[in-house]
């Protein structure tokens, strides 16, 4: 595959819209991707496919859209369980068990969000759960929405600060009821999708899983590892690349764009055409073309 200009295609396979914790509506996200010069974009909102239809409807000419999601998972091999993210591409959005599980996780996110807000309020911090939920506008709610409430209240200056240890990163951090990662891989494969481990070595976000687990996940159907991501140091990126080569997995690189909830821009990291072709070949859903 080549780009419209004949040079190497620019492929960004991990982005968020207002269907979860991004700040651009899906239609604006695909337009921004074209403006940024991308040839392929994946929309991967947390635990939802709600952004797919509006993104497809607004697809600019020449842009291809990979429909996906980022599943909130956990590995229970250590206590407490380690939370992790699984990108899933080109799966059947009507697969009953997967639909049910995504709905369950979204409900668990709301329940956790409400409990976090209760903890904050118990300490005299004036944030309102109904207000946070309303502002999420029906999108999958997450800590970035609570972070915005802390910013509005003048308690922190940025999302980054809101994720610090005094706030949502530790003191007011609560686990949510995530999907067991082996079950998630099984569900994504059953739904005809392609599972890729998002930012698997992002130690700056918290605990990460051992390489031995990644080998087990590969045996269970994991297809790829996200290597180039802003939360990976150069050494971590190299480590992920070497592990992928050892396990016969492909590697991806992506921005994990969240609009103004993060500073990273669309296309800041990109995926090679070879990995993209492997995803397209393995997925049950067609890539949409503008
Ligand atoms: P949640 O899914 O509710 O647990 O919140 C996790 C989300 O918060 C991630 O998907 C990111 O969008 C965002 N996030 C996590 N860590 C940070 C950070 N240090 N700075 C800004 N956003 C973050
Ligand atoms: Fe997010
Ligand atoms: Fe993630
Ligand atoms: Zn993400």
XYZ file of C-alpha atoms and ligand atoms in Angstrom:
316
model
C 0.000 0.000 0.000
C 1.192 3.537 -0.740
C -0.199 6.891 0.278
C -2.032 9.332 -1.973
C 1.302 11.014 -2.670
C 3.134 7.748 -3.436
C 5.254 7.909 -0.292
C 4.966 5.543 2.655
C 1.421 5.606 4.047
C 0.829 7.303 7.370
C -1.137 4.971 9.632
C -2.318 5.852 13.155
C -4.137 2.948 14.804
C -5.082 4.216 18.266
C -7.262 7.310 18.809
C -10.153 8.410 21.014
C -13.239 10.544 20.381
C -16.052 11.872 22.552
C -17.499 8.354 22.372
C -15.054 7.834 25.278
C -12.470 10.183 26.802
C -11.311 12.100 23.728
C -12.440 15.674 23.108
C -13.222 15.589 19.354
C -16.532 14.129 18.188
C -15.978 11.160 15.809
C -16.794 13.266 12.728
C -14.247 15.899 13.750
C -11.695 13.192 14.550
C -11.727 11.784 10.996
C -11.573 15.273 9.506
C -8.629 16.133 11.768
C -6.909 12.911 10.676
C -7.171 13.902 7.015
C -5.911 17.392 7.830
C -2.971 15.819 9.676
C -2.077 13.957 6.464
C -2.971 10.469 7.639
C -3.895 7.759 5.124
C -5.306 5.319 7.689
C -6.913 6.062 11.044
C -8.287 3.677 13.648
C -10.962 4.858 16.050
C -10.436 2.959 19.320
C -12.660 4.365 22.024
C -12.634 2.715 25.426
C -15.117 -0.174 25.648
C -17.484 1.093 22.943
C -18.194 1.080 19.218
C -20.555 4.065 19.471
C -18.191 6.295 17.469
C -18.026 3.992 14.430
C -21.129 5.155 12.561
C -20.618 8.915 12.876
C -16.938 8.470 11.932
C -17.833 6.479 8.799
C -20.511 9.007 7.826
C -17.990 11.855 7.966
C -15.025 10.063 6.335
C -13.118 12.505 4.106
C -12.085 11.298 0.629
C -8.899 9.243 0.621
C -8.941 8.406 4.326
C -9.389 4.787 5.381
C -10.972 3.983 8.716
C -10.162 0.907 10.791
C -13.004 0.383 13.224
C -11.802 -0.702 16.641
C -12.036 -0.306 20.390
C -9.733 -0.328 23.412
C -10.892 -2.906 25.941
C -10.311 -2.399 29.660
C -8.760 -5.648 30.844
C -7.028 -7.073 33.882
C -4.552 -9.812 34.572
C -5.231 -11.559 37.862
C -1.897 -13.405 38.037
C -0.744 -11.084 40.845
C -2.600 -9.339 43.674
C -3.901 -6.755 43.184
C -4.703 -7.503 39.534
C -2.811 -5.503 36.898
C -5.031 -3.358 34.648
C -4.135 -3.423 30.957
C -5.563 -2.291 27.627
C -6.290 -4.437 24.611
C -6.858 -2.811 21.231
C -9.327 -4.755 19.110
C -9.658 -4.119 15.397
C -12.233 -4.968 12.722
C -14.446 -7.173 14.894
C -18.176 -7.768 14.485
C -19.786 -5.005 16.610
C -22.900 -7.139 17.074
C -21.225 -10.224 18.499
C -23.576 -10.873 21.465
C -21.055 -11.877 24.125
C -18.666 -9.067 23.246
C -21.501 -6.517 23.192
C -22.646 -7.750 26.609
C -19.160 -7.584 28.078
C -18.522 -4.049 26.783
C -21.844 -2.945 28.278
C -20.935 -4.516 31.586
C -17.549 -2.732 31.669
C -19.111 0.625 30.802
C -21.554 0.178 33.695
C -18.633 -0.779 35.964
C -16.852 2.425 34.907
C -19.860 4.505 35.921
C -20.099 2.746 39.246
C -16.373 3.290 39.880
C -16.547 6.934 38.781
C -19.349 7.561 41.218
C -17.344 5.942 44.032
C -14.259 8.057 43.207
C -16.402 11.185 43.339
C -17.841 10.054 46.689
C -14.280 9.710 48.057
C -13.418 13.201 46.818
C -16.608 14.660 48.295
C -15.945 12.944 51.633
C -12.717 14.973 51.732
C -14.658 18.173 51.091
C -13.844 18.429 47.391
C -16.788 19.894 45.547
C -17.198 17.789 42.417
C -20.536 16.476 41.201
C -21.065 13.030 39.698
C -24.281 13.964 37.828
C -22.443 16.937 36.310
C -19.421 14.786 35.279
C -21.688 12.145 33.764
C -23.718 14.750 31.879
C -20.586 16.332 30.438
C -19.342 12.924 29.242
C -22.353 13.213 26.937
C -23.169 9.530 26.815
C -19.579 8.535 25.957
C -17.727 5.903 27.990
C -16.861 7.706 31.204
C -13.341 7.599 32.635
C -10.956 9.309 34.983
C -10.176 12.029 32.380
C -13.759 13.251 32.863
C -13.201 13.456 36.620
C -9.878 15.184 35.927
C -11.772 17.888 34.022
C -13.991 18.465 37.059
C -10.887 18.888 39.246
C -9.521 21.392 36.721
C -12.830 23.305 36.647
C -12.782 23.406 40.458
C -9.313 24.996 40.286
C -7.741 22.127 42.253
C -5.253 21.066 39.573
C -3.890 22.832 36.520
C -3.831 19.981 34.013
C -4.974 16.441 33.266
C -1.420 15.292 33.933
C -1.523 16.826 37.403
C -4.942 15.262 38.033
C -3.338 11.859 37.392
C -0.634 12.559 39.997
C -0.371 10.529 43.232
C -2.353 13.054 45.305
C -5.323 12.730 43.002
C -6.612 10.135 40.524
C -3.250 8.392 40.114
C -3.152 7.001 43.643
C -5.021 8.617 46.518
C -8.381 8.638 44.709
C -7.681 5.722 42.414
C -10.104 2.819 42.568
C -10.062 -0.345 40.449
C -12.931 -1.048 38.089
C -14.362 -4.422 37.159
C -12.343 -5.043 33.980
C -12.475 -8.004 31.572
C -10.114 -10.879 32.217
C -7.491 -10.469 29.492
C -7.664 -14.092 28.313
C -11.433 -13.836 28.048
C -11.048 -10.557 26.146
C -8.699 -12.142 23.584
C -11.087 -15.049 23.208
C -14.069 -12.703 22.731
C -12.271 -10.492 20.196
C -11.177 -13.526 18.174
C -14.680 -15.056 18.380
C -16.035 -11.770 17.027
C -13.594 -11.979 14.093
C -11.361 -9.198 15.410
C -7.626 -8.683 15.792
C -6.297 -8.145 19.344
C -3.242 -5.961 19.962
C -1.773 -5.209 23.382
C -1.789 -1.400 23.898
C 1.302 0.232 25.461
C 2.338 -3.075 27.140
C 5.469 -1.661 28.863
C 4.157 1.742 29.941
C 5.802 1.643 33.375
C 5.105 5.355 33.829
C 1.369 4.526 34.011
C 1.838 1.952 36.764
C 2.563 -1.741 37.003
C 3.078 -3.734 33.804
C 2.751 -7.457 33.137
C 5.736 -9.832 32.747
C 6.942 -10.965 29.324
C 5.961 -14.520 30.242
C 2.326 -13.423 30.337
C 2.662 -11.775 26.917
C 3.954 -15.106 25.582
C 0.869 -16.821 27.034
C -1.380 -14.181 25.480
C 0.308 -14.748 22.115
C -0.447 -18.461 22.425
C -4.063 -17.519 23.260
C -4.504 -15.454 20.089
C -2.884 -12.058 20.656
C -1.762 -10.732 17.248
C 0.396 -7.698 17.918
C 2.088 -5.363 20.378
C 1.988 -1.582 20.373
C 5.649 -0.573 20.525
C 5.813 3.093 19.523
C 3.714 5.004 22.052
C 4.489 8.175 23.979
C 4.291 6.333 27.303
C 7.157 4.004 26.275
C 10.773 5.105 26.709
C 13.109 4.346 23.780
C 14.412 1.306 25.698
C 10.857 0.080 26.327
C 10.029 0.431 22.617
C 13.063 -1.660 21.697
C 12.175 -4.260 24.298
C 8.634 -4.580 22.908
C 10.002 -4.857 19.361
C 12.377 -7.658 20.340
C 9.666 -9.507 22.245
C 7.273 -9.243 19.291
C 9.928 -10.648 16.952
C 10.548 -13.535 19.339
C 6.826 -14.335 19.586
C 5.957 -13.844 15.908
C 3.720 -10.848 16.639
C 3.587 -7.643 14.599
C 4.266 -4.246 16.160
C 2.255 -1.064 15.834
C 2.883 2.581 16.640
C 0.148 5.086 17.348
C -0.597 8.444 18.918
C -3.332 7.379 21.391
C -4.752 10.818 20.555
C -7.290 12.127 23.104
C -7.825 15.676 21.780
C -7.064 18.308 24.409
C -7.096 15.751 27.257
C -3.511 14.997 26.245
C -0.782 16.909 24.407
C 0.043 14.212 21.839
C -1.029 14.971 18.251
C -2.523 12.718 15.573
C 0.185 10.866 13.683
C 2.826 11.491 16.376
C 3.586 7.745 16.132
C 2.649 5.535 13.208
C 2.348 1.899 12.137
C 4.094 0.195 9.213
C 2.088 -0.957 6.190
C 3.052 -4.602 6.875
C 1.342 -4.655 10.275
C -1.663 -2.836 8.842
C -1.989 -5.430 6.074
C -1.880 -8.227 8.653
C -4.731 -6.603 10.587
C -6.812 -6.110 7.442
C -6.220 -9.705 6.358
C -7.285 -11.100 9.733
C -10.289 -8.892 10.566
C -13.913 -9.691 9.729
C -15.037 -6.051 9.272
C -14.060 -4.152 6.121
C -11.862 -1.089 6.322
C -14.119 1.876 5.492
C -12.979 4.218 2.715
C -13.809 7.895 2.318
P -9.689 5.057 33.183
O -9.917 4.406 31.856
O -10.914 5.703 33.722
O -8.983 4.201 34.191
O -8.688 6.265 32.891
C -7.538 5.988 32.138
C -7.414 7.010 31.032
O -6.875 8.183 31.584
C -6.455 6.614 29.922
O -7.138 6.014 28.875
C -5.926 7.943 29.479
O -6.839 8.526 28.574
C -5.940 8.779 30.701
N -4.662 8.876 31.416
C -4.050 7.915 32.129
N -2.915 8.382 32.665
C -2.817 9.677 32.302
C -1.880 10.712 32.543
N -0.795 10.521 33.303
N -2.112 11.921 32.008
C -3.209 12.137 31.242
N -4.120 11.193 30.979
C -3.936 9.987 31.504
Fe -8.205 7.169 27.473
Fe -4.801 2.732 26.736
Zn -6.094 4.684 24.279
